[in-house]
Structures are given as structure tokens and as C-alpha cells.
XYZ file of C-alpha atoms in Angstrom:
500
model
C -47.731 -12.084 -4.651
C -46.972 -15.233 -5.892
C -44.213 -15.132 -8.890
C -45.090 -18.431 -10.399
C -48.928 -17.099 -10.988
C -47.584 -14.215 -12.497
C -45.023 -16.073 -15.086
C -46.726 -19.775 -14.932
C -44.668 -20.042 -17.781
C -41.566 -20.331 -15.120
C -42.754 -23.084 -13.800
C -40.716 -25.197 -16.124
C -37.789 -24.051 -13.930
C -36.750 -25.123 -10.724
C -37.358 -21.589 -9.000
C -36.998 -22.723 -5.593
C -33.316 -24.271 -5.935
C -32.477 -21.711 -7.884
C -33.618 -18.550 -5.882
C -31.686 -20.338 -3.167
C -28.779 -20.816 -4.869
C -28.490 -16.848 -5.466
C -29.143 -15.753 -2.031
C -26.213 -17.991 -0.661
C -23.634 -16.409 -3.368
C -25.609 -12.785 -2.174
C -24.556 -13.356 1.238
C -21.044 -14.709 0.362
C -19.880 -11.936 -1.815
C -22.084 -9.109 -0.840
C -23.517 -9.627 2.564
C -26.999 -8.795 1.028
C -30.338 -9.952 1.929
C -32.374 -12.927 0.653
C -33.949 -12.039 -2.999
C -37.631 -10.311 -2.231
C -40.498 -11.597 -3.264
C -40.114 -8.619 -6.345
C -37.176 -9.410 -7.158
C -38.329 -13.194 -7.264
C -41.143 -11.626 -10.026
C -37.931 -10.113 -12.349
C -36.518 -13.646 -12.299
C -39.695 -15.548 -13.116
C -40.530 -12.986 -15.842
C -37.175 -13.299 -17.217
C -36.636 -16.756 -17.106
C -40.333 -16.921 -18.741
C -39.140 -14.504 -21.617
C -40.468 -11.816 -21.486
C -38.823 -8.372 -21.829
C -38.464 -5.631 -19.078
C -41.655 -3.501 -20.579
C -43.945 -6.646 -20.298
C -43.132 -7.725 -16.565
C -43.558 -4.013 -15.704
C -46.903 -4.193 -17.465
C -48.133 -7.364 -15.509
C -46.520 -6.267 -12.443
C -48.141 -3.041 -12.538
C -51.641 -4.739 -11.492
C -50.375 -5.447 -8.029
C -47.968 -2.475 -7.646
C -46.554 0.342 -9.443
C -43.016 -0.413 -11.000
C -41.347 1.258 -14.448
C -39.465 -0.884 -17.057
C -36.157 1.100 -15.812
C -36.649 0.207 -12.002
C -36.416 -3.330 -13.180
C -33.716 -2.680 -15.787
C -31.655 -1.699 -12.513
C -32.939 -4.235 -10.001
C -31.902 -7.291 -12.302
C -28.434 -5.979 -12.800
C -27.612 -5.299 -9.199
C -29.969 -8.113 -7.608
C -29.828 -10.695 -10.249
C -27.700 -10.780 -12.910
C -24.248 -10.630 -11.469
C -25.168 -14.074 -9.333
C -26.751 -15.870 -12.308
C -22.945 -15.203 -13.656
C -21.783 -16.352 -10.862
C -23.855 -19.575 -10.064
C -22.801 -20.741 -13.315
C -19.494 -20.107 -13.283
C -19.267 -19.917 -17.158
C -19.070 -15.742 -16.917
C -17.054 -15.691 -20.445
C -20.181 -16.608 -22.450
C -22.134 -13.869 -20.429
C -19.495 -10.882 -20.374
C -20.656 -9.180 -23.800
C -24.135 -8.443 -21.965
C -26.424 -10.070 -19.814
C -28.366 -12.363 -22.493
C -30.583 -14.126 -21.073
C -31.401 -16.279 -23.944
C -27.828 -17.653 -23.447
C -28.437 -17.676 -19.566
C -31.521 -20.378 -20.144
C -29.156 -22.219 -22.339
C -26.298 -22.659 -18.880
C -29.320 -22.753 -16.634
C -31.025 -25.807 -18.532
C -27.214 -27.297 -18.442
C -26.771 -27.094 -14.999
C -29.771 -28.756 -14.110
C -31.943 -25.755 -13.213
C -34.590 -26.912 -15.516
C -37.727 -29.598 -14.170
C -39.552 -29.631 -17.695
C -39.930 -29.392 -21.444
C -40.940 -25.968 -22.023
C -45.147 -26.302 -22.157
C -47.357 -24.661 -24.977
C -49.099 -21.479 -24.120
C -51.877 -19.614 -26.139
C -50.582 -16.220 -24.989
C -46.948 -16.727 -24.948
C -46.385 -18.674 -27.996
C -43.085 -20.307 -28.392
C -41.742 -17.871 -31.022
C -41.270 -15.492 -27.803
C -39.014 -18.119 -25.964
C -35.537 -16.837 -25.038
C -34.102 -20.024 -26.462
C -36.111 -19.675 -29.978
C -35.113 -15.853 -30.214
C -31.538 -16.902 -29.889
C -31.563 -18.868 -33.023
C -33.866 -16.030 -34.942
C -31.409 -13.624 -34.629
C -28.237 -16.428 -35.382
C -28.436 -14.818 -39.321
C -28.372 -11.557 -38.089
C -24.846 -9.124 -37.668
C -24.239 -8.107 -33.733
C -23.245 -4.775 -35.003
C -27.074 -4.210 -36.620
C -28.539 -6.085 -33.568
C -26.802 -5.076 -30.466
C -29.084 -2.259 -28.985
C -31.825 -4.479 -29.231
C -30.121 -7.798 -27.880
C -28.262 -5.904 -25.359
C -30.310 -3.363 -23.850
C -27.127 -2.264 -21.406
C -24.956 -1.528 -24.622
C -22.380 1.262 -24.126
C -21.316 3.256 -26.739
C -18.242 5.531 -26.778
C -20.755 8.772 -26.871
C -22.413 7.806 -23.611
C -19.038 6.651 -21.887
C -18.600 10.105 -19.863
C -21.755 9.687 -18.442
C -21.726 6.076 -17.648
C -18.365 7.104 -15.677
C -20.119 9.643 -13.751
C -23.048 7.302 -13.268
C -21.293 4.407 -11.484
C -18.752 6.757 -9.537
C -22.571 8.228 -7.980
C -23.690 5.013 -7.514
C -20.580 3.800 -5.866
C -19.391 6.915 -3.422
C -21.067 6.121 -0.412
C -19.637 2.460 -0.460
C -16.413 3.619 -1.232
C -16.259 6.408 1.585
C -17.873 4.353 4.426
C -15.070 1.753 3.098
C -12.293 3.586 2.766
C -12.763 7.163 4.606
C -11.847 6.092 7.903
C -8.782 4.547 9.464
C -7.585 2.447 12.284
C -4.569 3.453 14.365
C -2.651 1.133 16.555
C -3.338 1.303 19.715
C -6.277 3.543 19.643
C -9.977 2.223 19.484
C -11.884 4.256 17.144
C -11.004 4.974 13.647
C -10.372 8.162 12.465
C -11.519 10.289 9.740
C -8.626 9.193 6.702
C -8.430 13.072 6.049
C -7.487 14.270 9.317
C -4.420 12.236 9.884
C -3.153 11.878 6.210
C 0.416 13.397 5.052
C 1.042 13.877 1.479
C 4.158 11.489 0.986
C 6.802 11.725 -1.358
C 7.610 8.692 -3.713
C 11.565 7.532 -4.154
C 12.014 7.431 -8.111
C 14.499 4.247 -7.589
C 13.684 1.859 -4.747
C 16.729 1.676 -2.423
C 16.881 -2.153 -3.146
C 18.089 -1.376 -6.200
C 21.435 -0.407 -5.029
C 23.748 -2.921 -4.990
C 27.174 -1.876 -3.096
C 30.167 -3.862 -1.604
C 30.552 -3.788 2.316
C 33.571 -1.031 2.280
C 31.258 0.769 0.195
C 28.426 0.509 2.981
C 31.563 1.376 5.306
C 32.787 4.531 3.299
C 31.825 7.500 5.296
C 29.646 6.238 8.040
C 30.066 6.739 11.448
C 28.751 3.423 12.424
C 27.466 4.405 16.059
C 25.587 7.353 14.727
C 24.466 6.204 10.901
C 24.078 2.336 11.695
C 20.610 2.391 10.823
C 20.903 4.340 7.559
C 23.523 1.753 6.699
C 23.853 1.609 3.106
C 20.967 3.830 2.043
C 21.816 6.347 -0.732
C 22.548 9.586 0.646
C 20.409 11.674 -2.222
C 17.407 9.953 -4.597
C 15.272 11.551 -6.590
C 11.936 12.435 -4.444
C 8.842 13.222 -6.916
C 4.965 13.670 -4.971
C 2.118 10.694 -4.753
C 0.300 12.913 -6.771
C 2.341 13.247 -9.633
C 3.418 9.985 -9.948
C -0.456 8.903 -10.163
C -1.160 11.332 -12.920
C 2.058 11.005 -15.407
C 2.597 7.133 -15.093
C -0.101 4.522 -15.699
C 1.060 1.107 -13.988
C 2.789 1.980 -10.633
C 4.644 -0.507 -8.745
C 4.384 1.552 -5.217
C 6.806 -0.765 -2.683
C 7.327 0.033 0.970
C 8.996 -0.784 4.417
C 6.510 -2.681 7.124
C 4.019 0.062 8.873
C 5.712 2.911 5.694
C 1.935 3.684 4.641
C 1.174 1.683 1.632
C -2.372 0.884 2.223
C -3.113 3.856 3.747
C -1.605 5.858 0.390
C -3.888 3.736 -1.762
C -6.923 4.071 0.279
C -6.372 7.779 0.545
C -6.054 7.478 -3.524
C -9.462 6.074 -3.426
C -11.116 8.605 -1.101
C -9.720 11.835 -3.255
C -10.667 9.912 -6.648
C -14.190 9.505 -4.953
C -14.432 13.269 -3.778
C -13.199 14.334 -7.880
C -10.135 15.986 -6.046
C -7.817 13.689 -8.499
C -8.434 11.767 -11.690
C -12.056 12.648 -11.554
C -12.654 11.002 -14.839
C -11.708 7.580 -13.474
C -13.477 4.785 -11.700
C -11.730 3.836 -9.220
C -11.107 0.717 -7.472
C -9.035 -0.596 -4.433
C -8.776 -4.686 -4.403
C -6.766 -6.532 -1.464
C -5.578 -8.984 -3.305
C -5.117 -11.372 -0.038
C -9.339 -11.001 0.165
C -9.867 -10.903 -4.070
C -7.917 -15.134 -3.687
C -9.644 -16.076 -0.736
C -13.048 -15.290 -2.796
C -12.202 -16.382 -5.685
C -11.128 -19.390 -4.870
C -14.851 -20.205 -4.194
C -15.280 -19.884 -8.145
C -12.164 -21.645 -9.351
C -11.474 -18.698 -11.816
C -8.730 -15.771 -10.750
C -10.542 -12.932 -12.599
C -10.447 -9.098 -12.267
C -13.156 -8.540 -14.381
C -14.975 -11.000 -13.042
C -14.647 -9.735 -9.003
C -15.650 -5.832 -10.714
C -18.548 -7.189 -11.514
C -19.416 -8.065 -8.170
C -17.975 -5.161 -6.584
C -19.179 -2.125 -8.403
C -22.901 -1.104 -8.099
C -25.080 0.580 -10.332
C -23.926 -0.824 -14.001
C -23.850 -4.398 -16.237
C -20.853 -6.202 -16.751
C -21.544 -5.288 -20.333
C -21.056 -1.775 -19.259
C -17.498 -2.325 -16.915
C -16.049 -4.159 -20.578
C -17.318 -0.894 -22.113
C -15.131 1.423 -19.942
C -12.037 -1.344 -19.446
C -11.580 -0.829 -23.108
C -11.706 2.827 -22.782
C -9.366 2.668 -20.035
C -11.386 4.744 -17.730
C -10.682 2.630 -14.685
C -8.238 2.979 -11.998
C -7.123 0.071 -9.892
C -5.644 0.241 -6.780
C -4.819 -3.656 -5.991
C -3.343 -3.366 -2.090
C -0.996 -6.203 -0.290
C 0.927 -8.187 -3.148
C 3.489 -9.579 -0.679
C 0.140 -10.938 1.682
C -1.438 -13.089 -1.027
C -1.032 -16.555 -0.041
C 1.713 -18.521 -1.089
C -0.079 -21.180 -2.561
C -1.944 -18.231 -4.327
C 1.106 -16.281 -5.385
C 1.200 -17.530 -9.160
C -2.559 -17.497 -9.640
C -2.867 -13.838 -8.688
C 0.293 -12.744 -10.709
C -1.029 -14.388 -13.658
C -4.366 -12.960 -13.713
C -3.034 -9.412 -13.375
C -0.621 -9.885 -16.213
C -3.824 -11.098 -18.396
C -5.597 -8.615 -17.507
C -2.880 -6.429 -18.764
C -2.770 -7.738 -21.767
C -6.340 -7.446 -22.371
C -7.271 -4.290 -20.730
C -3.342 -2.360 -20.756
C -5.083 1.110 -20.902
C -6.429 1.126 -17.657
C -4.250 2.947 -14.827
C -2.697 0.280 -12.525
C -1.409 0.566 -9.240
C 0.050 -2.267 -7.333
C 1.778 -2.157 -3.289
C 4.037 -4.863 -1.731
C 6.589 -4.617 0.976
C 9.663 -4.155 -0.289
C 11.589 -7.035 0.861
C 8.672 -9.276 -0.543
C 8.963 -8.357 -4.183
C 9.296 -11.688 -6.010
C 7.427 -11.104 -9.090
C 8.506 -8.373 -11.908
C 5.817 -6.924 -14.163
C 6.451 -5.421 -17.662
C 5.442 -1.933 -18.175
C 5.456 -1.026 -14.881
C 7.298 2.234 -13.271
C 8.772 1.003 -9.314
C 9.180 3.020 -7.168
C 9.211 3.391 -2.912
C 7.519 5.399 -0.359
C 10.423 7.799 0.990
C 10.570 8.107 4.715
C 8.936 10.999 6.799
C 11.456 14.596 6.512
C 11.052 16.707 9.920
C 8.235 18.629 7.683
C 6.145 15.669 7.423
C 6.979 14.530 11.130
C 5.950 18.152 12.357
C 2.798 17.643 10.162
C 1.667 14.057 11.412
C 2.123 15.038 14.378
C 0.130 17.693 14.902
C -2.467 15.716 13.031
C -2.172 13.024 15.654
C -2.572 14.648 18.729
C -5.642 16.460 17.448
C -6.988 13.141 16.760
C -6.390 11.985 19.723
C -7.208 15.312 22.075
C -10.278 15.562 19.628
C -11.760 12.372 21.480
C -10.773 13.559 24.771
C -13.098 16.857 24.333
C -9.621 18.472 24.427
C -9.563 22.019 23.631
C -7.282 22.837 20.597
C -4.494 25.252 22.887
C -3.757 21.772 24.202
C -3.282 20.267 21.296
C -1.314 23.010 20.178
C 0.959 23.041 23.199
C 1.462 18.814 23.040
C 2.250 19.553 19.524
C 4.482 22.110 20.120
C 6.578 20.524 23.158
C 6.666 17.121 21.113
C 8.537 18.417 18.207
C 10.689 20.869 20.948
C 12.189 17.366 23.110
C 12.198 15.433 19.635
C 14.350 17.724 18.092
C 17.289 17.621 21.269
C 20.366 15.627 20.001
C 19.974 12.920 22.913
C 16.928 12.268 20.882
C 18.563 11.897 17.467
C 17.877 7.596 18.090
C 14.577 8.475 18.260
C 14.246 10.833 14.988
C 15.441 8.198 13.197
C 12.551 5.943 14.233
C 10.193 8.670 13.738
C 10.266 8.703 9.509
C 8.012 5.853 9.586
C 4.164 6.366 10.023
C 3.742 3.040 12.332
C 6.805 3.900 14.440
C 5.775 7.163 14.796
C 2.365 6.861 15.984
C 3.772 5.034 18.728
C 5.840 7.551 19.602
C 3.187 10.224 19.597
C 0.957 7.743 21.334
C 3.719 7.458 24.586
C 4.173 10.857 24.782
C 0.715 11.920 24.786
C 0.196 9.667 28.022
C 3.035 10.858 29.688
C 4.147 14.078 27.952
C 8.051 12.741 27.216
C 9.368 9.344 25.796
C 10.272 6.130 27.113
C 12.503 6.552 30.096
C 14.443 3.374 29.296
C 15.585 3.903 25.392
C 15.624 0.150 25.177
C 12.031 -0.708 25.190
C 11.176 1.624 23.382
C 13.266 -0.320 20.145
C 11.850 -3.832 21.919
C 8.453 -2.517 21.250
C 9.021 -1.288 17.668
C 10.436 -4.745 16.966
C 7.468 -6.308 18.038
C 5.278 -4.380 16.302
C 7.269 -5.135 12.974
C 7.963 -8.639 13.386
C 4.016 -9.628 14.500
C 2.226 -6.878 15.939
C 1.258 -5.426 12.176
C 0.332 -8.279 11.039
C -1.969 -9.533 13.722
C -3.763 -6.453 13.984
C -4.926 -7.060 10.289
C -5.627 -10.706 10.711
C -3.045 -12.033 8.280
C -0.632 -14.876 8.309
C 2.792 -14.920 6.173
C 4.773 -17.635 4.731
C 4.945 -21.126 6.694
C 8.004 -20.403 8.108
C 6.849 -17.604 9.984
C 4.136 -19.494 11.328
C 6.375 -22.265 12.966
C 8.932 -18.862 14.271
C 7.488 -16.761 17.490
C 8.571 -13.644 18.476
C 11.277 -14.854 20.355
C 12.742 -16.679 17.854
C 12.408 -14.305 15.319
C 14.257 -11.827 18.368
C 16.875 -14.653 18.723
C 17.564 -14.884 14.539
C 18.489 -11.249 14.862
C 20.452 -11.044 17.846
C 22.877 -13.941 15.699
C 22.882 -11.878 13.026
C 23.402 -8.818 14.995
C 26.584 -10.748 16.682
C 28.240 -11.402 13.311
């Protein structure tokens, strides 16, 4: 099936650059394979004018297809990459016009020749020439029929439910599993999850003098709770997602930020919260490194590459509604070159699209940037019911893959928590009320069924893990200094300051 006997009147356009152009920004963004020889016939007809209906009509001599199949194929195949091969996606956001499209194609030198005569297409039909018929009329009268993927606010409940279908696989083979350190298969996200609890004040916030750090701590036993309020406010993940729209969600190194908002994801995808929402989770260190490939920081623009299933017409439609909930993961790993960019675009996007539910993570000690509106708060360390909990969950992870019976598991469980409660432990509690730190610990004592013999490597190793081993595992690089400090250094910086 050639495309170009189908449409000859594509022929004007250079289909062959073109069709390459697309498949190269199909396997940057999307992984996805070269444009079929079909989908080659949707372009040609389109870029030939003629509407959905008609290329189903000609197509249908060679093999079946319906004027919806190739409603859908052009706005998941097609449509998104024309957008972004021209890099102009303002002029295109309303709906995919592809009168407008010729216009930027013809500009960017996708064109070979003056459009030629034809007896059976006359030029009254051309994409270009319809543009300028339609110039006197309103958008309001006209917009079904010039925008076929219009949205209107009766339809929007459906649309949701639409996309989130067309978007749940993705987002649970994305997000559903997990990786734990040290262990080499990822594990079901629902198995080892804890519902956390969410500080309503971040303990940054606290600003006291050193004999106010002093007052009342026994520095031997409290030197690691050192100037940490004794009582804040503790509300649940849960509420906090429902009752406040923009969510500033900061965290210690290894406290379970990402693996909150990817666990947000997951029960937004299963309807078990927010079930009205689409829902989205962005890492904003991956949303700059792709973007930079377009020269444009844009939100909208990267959901229009990431969501399946619906226009870009159609994700305007339900950002205006507010029917979208965006989880953007990893503030304090954008690059620092970067930084401004990203902070800018989310604070336009504000502006334009406020109504949406926004939820933002960044370490704690990385917060540089303040955004209006938004409610901060902190991810509250483990209490000995959560620490029971994640432990339990652990071992049956773990014992799980071992073809472990579950009295086992049980009995690990239960002589864990038994030698982690003993007061020559107490160090070691106090480790245990963060997710990373404890999975270490569980993963030591299910090898040798107590903890380290020698108390001191078992802090080396936690310090290793929080100074580089977090980071590596995940592939990212901080600021420049930290690239010209190794672990040793960074070891050496904090013995000095230990000394003072």
C-alpha cells in the first residue's frame, strides 16, 4: 500500500523527511515504533485535506478501517509529534487544525511544490483555502466542526474516565512496583507501603537559639533529636491530599517522598482516592532533560506527550476544569542550571491553570524556591506502629522470594521488633523512623537474625548510603560541589564539624 497513490495529492509534501522526522521524536519521547505504513496513509490523507470520513472511505478498498479508528490513531500516532516537530505548539493547543499545521509545515520547509490542480479534489477543499473560508465565521458557531476533538463541560466526566482507562496500565506497570536497596527485584508498591503521617509545620521552620537546643536534652541520649520540636501537629497523607490543593510535601534523604507520590498515583489509578482526577506523576529532573530538546519548559506541553488516549484540545479542556492532579517528584534534583527554568514554568502554569491539584516533593534541606498558594508541610518520621508495620511488610517481601512459609515470616517479624525494642538498642530505634535506614536494618537482620555486632558500622553504612549511596542508585548527580567532594571528604567535612 503505497500512501502517495492513495493521496497523490500529498505529493506536494516532502513525505519522506517528514515521516522521518516523526519517528525520531517517537523514539525520543515515547520509545515507540517507526510510523506504519497506515499510519503513513492518515498523514498523506491529512496533509492532502481530506477529512477523517473520506480517508476511511478510500482506505476501506484495501482494508477495513472506521472514521473513529483514525480519529484515535492520528491523535496518539501523529498529532502530538507534528506539535512537536514544529515546535510552535501555542498556535496548535486549541485543537489539532490541520489547516494551521500545513501553514508551519510549508514554513519549515516540509513543502517540495505549489499545490497542483486536481479534477476531483478541487482547491476549494484545500486545508489552507478552508482556513480563510471560515476567517468571517465566530469559533463559538464553528468549533464542533473545525475541531472535531472539542470538549464541552457536559462530556467532561466522561472524557475523565476515558483517559484514566486509557492510561491505567501505563501508569501501574510505571508506578506499581518498587525497588529496594539492596534487593534485586522490585516489589509490588502495595505490599511494602505504610500510610505516613504528614508534619503540619516543617521542622525547618523552627528557629531556636543554642541554649534553647540545650534546654532539656540529655545530649548523650537525645543528640540526634537535637533541636526537633518535641510535639507538631501530625495530620494523614490522605487528608492532606483531599482538603488542600497545592502541597509542598518536603522530606529528609531516603524519608519516602517518591515513594508517597508514586503510591498517590497507584491508588488514584485503582479509584481508591480522588477518583475523579487524572492523575499525573512528572520527575521534574527527567521533564528538563527532555525538554530541553524543545527549547520550551512546558507542562502542558510534556501532558501532551505523556497521556494516551485524548487531543491536546481535550487535556486544555479538563486543565480548565481542574480535573487534573499532578504529582511533580524531585524539586531539589533538577539541575542547577535548570533550577529557574523549571520554577518558572510551574508558577505559569499556576497562573494559568490554578484549579488543578498540585503536589510538589524536595528534600528538605534543598528548598530554595517558595511558591504562593502553597500549604508545606514534611513527612513525619516512622512511630513504633509504623516500624512494627514496615516491618512485617518487609520480611514478607523478602521471605516471599525465598518460598518462605509465612510462620517464618511471622517469627522474623516477631523476634525483630522483640531485640529492637531492648534499651541497648534505643541507638538503633532512632535510626529506624526512616524508611531507607530501616530497610537496612531489616535487611541485616534477616541474614543473620540480630544487628550489626560492631554498632559503629552500622552508622558508617547509613552515612554512606545518605551522602552517595541514594543517589547513585537512581543515577543522579547534585550540585558541582558535590561532584568534586567523595565520600571521604564529605566523611572528613563532618568529622570537623562534629569536633567543634
Amino acid at each position: 500500500m503505497n500512501p502517495l497513490e492513495l493521496f497523490p495529492e500529498a505529493a506536494k509534501w516532502n513525505i519522506k523527511k517528514l515521516v522521518k522526522d516523526i519517528n525520531e521524536l517517537r523514539d525520543r519521547f515515547h520509545h515507540k515504533a517507526k510510523l506504519s505504513e497506515i499510519y503513513q496513509c492518515y498523514l498523506c490523507g491529512k496533509l492532502a485535506g481530506y477529512e477523517n470520513k473520506d480517508i476511511a472511505q478510500k482506505l476501506n478498498k484495501l482494508k477495513p478501517v472506521t472514521e473513529g479508528a483514525i480519529k484515535t490513531a492520528c491523535t496518539e500516532e501523529i498529532n502530538q509529534y507534528i506539535k512537536q516537530l514544529l515546535r510552535r505548539p501555542d498556535e496548535l493547543e486549541k485543537t489539532m487544525n490541520w489547516a494551521r499545521a500545513c501553514v508551519l509545515l510549508e514554513k519549515a520547509g516540509y513543502r517540495t511544490e505549489s499545490q497542483p490542480e486536481s479534477k476531483d479534489f478541487p482547491a476549494t477543499k484545500s486545508p489552507l483555502e478552508s482556513e480563510e473560508k471560515t476567517d468571517n465565521i465566530s469559533l463559538k458557531n464553528n468549533e464542533d466542526e473545525r475541531h472535531p476533538n472539542f470538549v464541552t463541560k457536559g462530556t467532561t466526566d466522561e472524557l475523565v474516565a476515558n483517559i484514566r482507562r486509557s492510561n491505567y496500565k501505563n501508569i501501574q506497570q510505571q508506578y506499581g512496583k518498587i525497588q529496594l536497596l539492596y534487593v534485586s527485584q522490585p516489589v509490588n508498591i502495595d505490599y511494602l507501603y505504610v500510610d505516613v503521617n504528614l508534619l503540619s509545620e516543617p521542622n525547618n521552620y523552627s528557629h531556636l537559639r543554642i541554649e534553647d537546643l540545650l534546654q532539656n536534652h540529655d545530649l548523650r541520649e537525645d543528640f540526634n533529636r537535637l533541636g526537633l520540636p518535641k510535639q507538631l501537629q501530625r495530620i494523614s497523607a490522605v487528608t492532606a491530599l483531599t482538603e488542600y490543593p497545592r502541597l509542598m510535601v518536603l522530606g529528609k534523604p531516603g524519608s519516602g517522598k517518591t515513594t508517597f507520590l508514586r503510591h498517590t498515583i497507584v491508588e488514584c489509578n485503582n479509584s481508591n482516592i480522588l477518583s475523579d482526577y487524572v492523575s499525573v506523576l512528572i520527575e521534574l529532573k527527567d521533564f528538563a532533560r527532555r525538554v530541553k530538546n524543545t527549547g520550551r519548559f512546558s507542562l502542558k506541553c510534556y501532558l501532551d506527550y505523556y497521556l494516551k488516549g485524548c487531543s491536546s484540545e481535550e487535556i486544555k479542556t479538563l486543565l480548565e476544569e481542574g480535573r487534573f492532579l499532578l504529582l511533580l517528584d524531585g524539586l531539589d534534583e533538577v539541575a542547577e542550571e535548570d533550577g529557574d527554568n523549571v520554577v518558572n514554568e510551574i508558577n505559569d502554569f499556576m497562573h494559568e491553570f490554578g484549579q488543578n491539584k498540585l503536589i510538589i516533593s524536595c528534600r528538605i534541606q534543598s528548598l530554595k524556591y517558595r511558591f504562593d498558594g502553597f500549604t508545606y508541610v514534611e513527612l513525619a518520621d516512622f512511630g513504633q506502629e509504623q516500624v512494627i508495620n514496615f516491618s512485617q511488610k518487609y520480611f514478607n517481601c523478602i521471605n516471599t522470594s525465598l518460598n518462605q512459609n509465612q510462620d517464618k515470616v511471622k517469627t522474623k517479624t516477631g523476634e525483630f521488633i522483640k531485640q529492637l525494642e531492648l534499651p541497648e538498642n534505643k541507638s538503633i530505634r532512632d535510626l529506624a523512623v526512616t524508611p531507607i535506614l530501616l530497610s537496612l536494618i531489616c535487611k541485616t537482620f534477616s541474614y543473620q537474625n540480630t544487628f550489626y555486632s560492631k554498632r559503629h558500622e552500622l552508622y558508617e553504612h547509613c552515612l554512606e548510603i545518605l551522602l552517595s549511596e541514594w543517589d547513585e542508585t537512581r543515577n543522579y548527580k547534585r550540585d558541582k560541589l558535590n561532584n568534586y567532594l567523595t565520600l571521604e571528604d564529605k566523611k572528613k567535612l563532618l568529622r570537623y564539624i562534629a569536633y567543634l
